[in-house]
């Protein structure tokens, strides 16, 4: 019997799919420090690359990955644009002193700190 057949049979006996097994490992707090979870994170790059190399799911995995990345950028940009960020600008409430003290460099540093992934993409594109 090939080595993985034992694993497949165990999953079948437990009536759980491979996807359910991995999802459970990654979403239930009681498994947070389990050696299988630690192993998944230590080898996540290899796992992602295997998905990208697999012909049956390459396009779907790539599309889903882009969706995750887009959502990450969007969340960072929404935080930057929120009124709570401190960088909201209202021309009607801005004094001459505030305009004189404005620093594009300081604003860029705040943007880099508040949206590091988006800032990295921007740097790559420019």
Coordinates of C-alpha atoms in Angstrom, one line a residue:
X1 CA 0.0 0.0 0.0
X2 CA 1.5 3.4 -1.0
X3 CA 2.2 5.7 2.0
X4 CA -0.6 8.2 1.3
X5 CA -3.2 5.5 1.0
X6 CA -3.2 5.1 4.8
X7 CA -3.8 8.9 5.1
X8 CA -6.6 8.8 2.5
X9 CA -8.3 5.9 4.3
X10 CA -8.0 7.7 7.7
X11 CA -9.7 10.8 6.2
X12 CA -12.4 8.6 4.6
X13 CA -13.0 6.9 7.9
X14 CA -13.3 10.3 9.6
X15 CA -15.6 11.5 6.8
X16 CA -13.5 14.6 6.2
X17 CA -12.0 15.9 3.0
X18 CA -8.4 17.1 2.7
X19 CA -9.7 20.7 2.4
X20 CA -11.8 20.3 5.5
X21 CA -8.8 18.9 7.4
X22 CA -6.6 21.8 6.5
X23 CA -9.3 24.4 7.1
X24 CA -10.0 22.9 10.5
X25 CA -6.3 22.9 11.4
X26 CA -5.9 26.5 10.4
X27 CA -9.2 27.9 11.9
X28 CA -9.6 26.2 15.2
X29 CA -7.6 27.7 18.1
X30 CA -6.9 24.4 19.8
X31 CA -4.7 23.4 16.8
X32 CA -2.8 26.7 16.7
X33 CA 0.5 25.3 17.9
X34 CA 0.0 21.7 16.6
X35 CA 3.0 20.4 14.7
X36 CA 1.0 20.0 11.5
X37 CA 0.0 23.7 11.6
X38 CA 3.5 24.8 12.3
X39 CA 4.7 22.6 9.4
X40 CA 2.1 24.1 7.1
X41 CA 3.3 27.6 7.8
X42 CA 7.0 26.6 7.6
X43 CA 6.4 25.2 4.2
X44 CA 3.6 27.5 2.9
X45 CA 5.8 28.7 0.1
X46 CA 6.2 25.2 -1.2
X47 CA 2.5 24.5 -0.9
X48 CA 1.6 27.7 -2.8
X49 CA 4.2 26.8 -5.5
X50 CA 2.7 23.3 -5.8
X51 CA -0.7 24.9 -6.4
X52 CA 0.8 27.2 -9.0
X53 CA 2.5 24.3 -10.8
X54 CA -0.5 22.0 -10.8
X55 CA -2.1 22.2 -14.2
X56 CA -5.7 21.4 -13.1
X57 CA -6.0 24.4 -10.7
X58 CA -3.3 26.8 -11.7
X59 CA -5.6 29.5 -13.2
X60 CA -8.2 29.2 -10.3
X61 CA -5.5 29.4 -7.7
X62 CA -3.8 32.4 -9.4
X63 CA -7.2 34.2 -9.6
X64 CA -8.0 33.5 -6.0
X65 CA -4.5 34.7 -4.9
X66 CA -5.0 37.9 -6.8
X67 CA -8.4 38.4 -5.0
X68 CA -6.7 38.0 -1.6
X69 CA -4.0 40.5 -2.6
X70 CA -6.5 43.0 -4.0
X71 CA -8.5 42.8 -0.7
X72 CA -5.3 43.3 1.3
X73 CA -4.5 46.5 -0.7
X74 CA -8.1 47.7 -0.5
X75 CA -8.2 47.3 3.3
X76 CA -4.9 49.2 3.7
X77 CA -6.1 52.0 1.4
X78 CA -9.5 52.2 3.2
X79 CA -7.6 52.6 6.5
X80 CA -5.5 55.4 5.0
X81 CA -8.5 57.2 3.6
X82 CA -10.6 57.0 6.8
X83 CA -11.2 60.1 8.9
X84 CA -9.6 58.3 11.9
X85 CA -6.3 58.1 10.1
X86 CA -5.5 61.7 10.7
X87 CA -4.7 62.4 7.1
X88 CA -8.2 63.5 6.0
X89 CA -8.1 66.9 4.3
X90 CA -10.9 69.4 4.4
X91 CA -10.1 72.6 2.5
X92 CA -12.8 74.5 4.3
X93 CA -11.3 73.7 7.7
X94 CA -7.6 74.1 6.8
X95 CA -5.6 77.1 8.0
X96 CA -2.7 78.8 6.3
X97 CA -0.5 77.5 9.1
X98 CA -1.5 73.9 8.4
X99 CA -0.8 74.3 4.7
X100 CA 2.6 75.8 5.5
X101 CA 3.5 73.0 7.8
X102 CA 2.4 70.3 5.4
X103 CA 5.2 67.9 4.5
X104 CA 4.9 65.5 1.6
X105 CA 7.8 63.5 3.0
X106 CA 5.9 63.1 6.3
X107 CA 2.8 62.1 4.5
X108 CA 4.7 59.5 2.5
X109 CA 6.1 58.0 5.7
X110 CA 2.6 57.9 7.2
X111 CA 1.3 56.1 4.1
X112 CA 4.2 53.7 4.2
X113 CA 3.5 52.9 7.8
X114 CA -0.2 52.6 7.4
X115 CA -0.2 50.6 4.2
X116 CA 3.1 48.8 3.9
X117 CA 2.0 46.3 1.3
X118 CA 0.4 48.8 -0.9
X119 CA 3.4 51.1 -0.5
X120 CA 5.7 48.2 -1.6
X121 CA 3.6 47.6 -4.7
X122 CA 3.7 51.3 -5.5
X123 CA 7.5 51.3 -5.2
X124 CA 7.7 48.3 -7.5
X125 CA 5.5 49.9 -10.1
X126 CA 7.3 53.2 -10.0

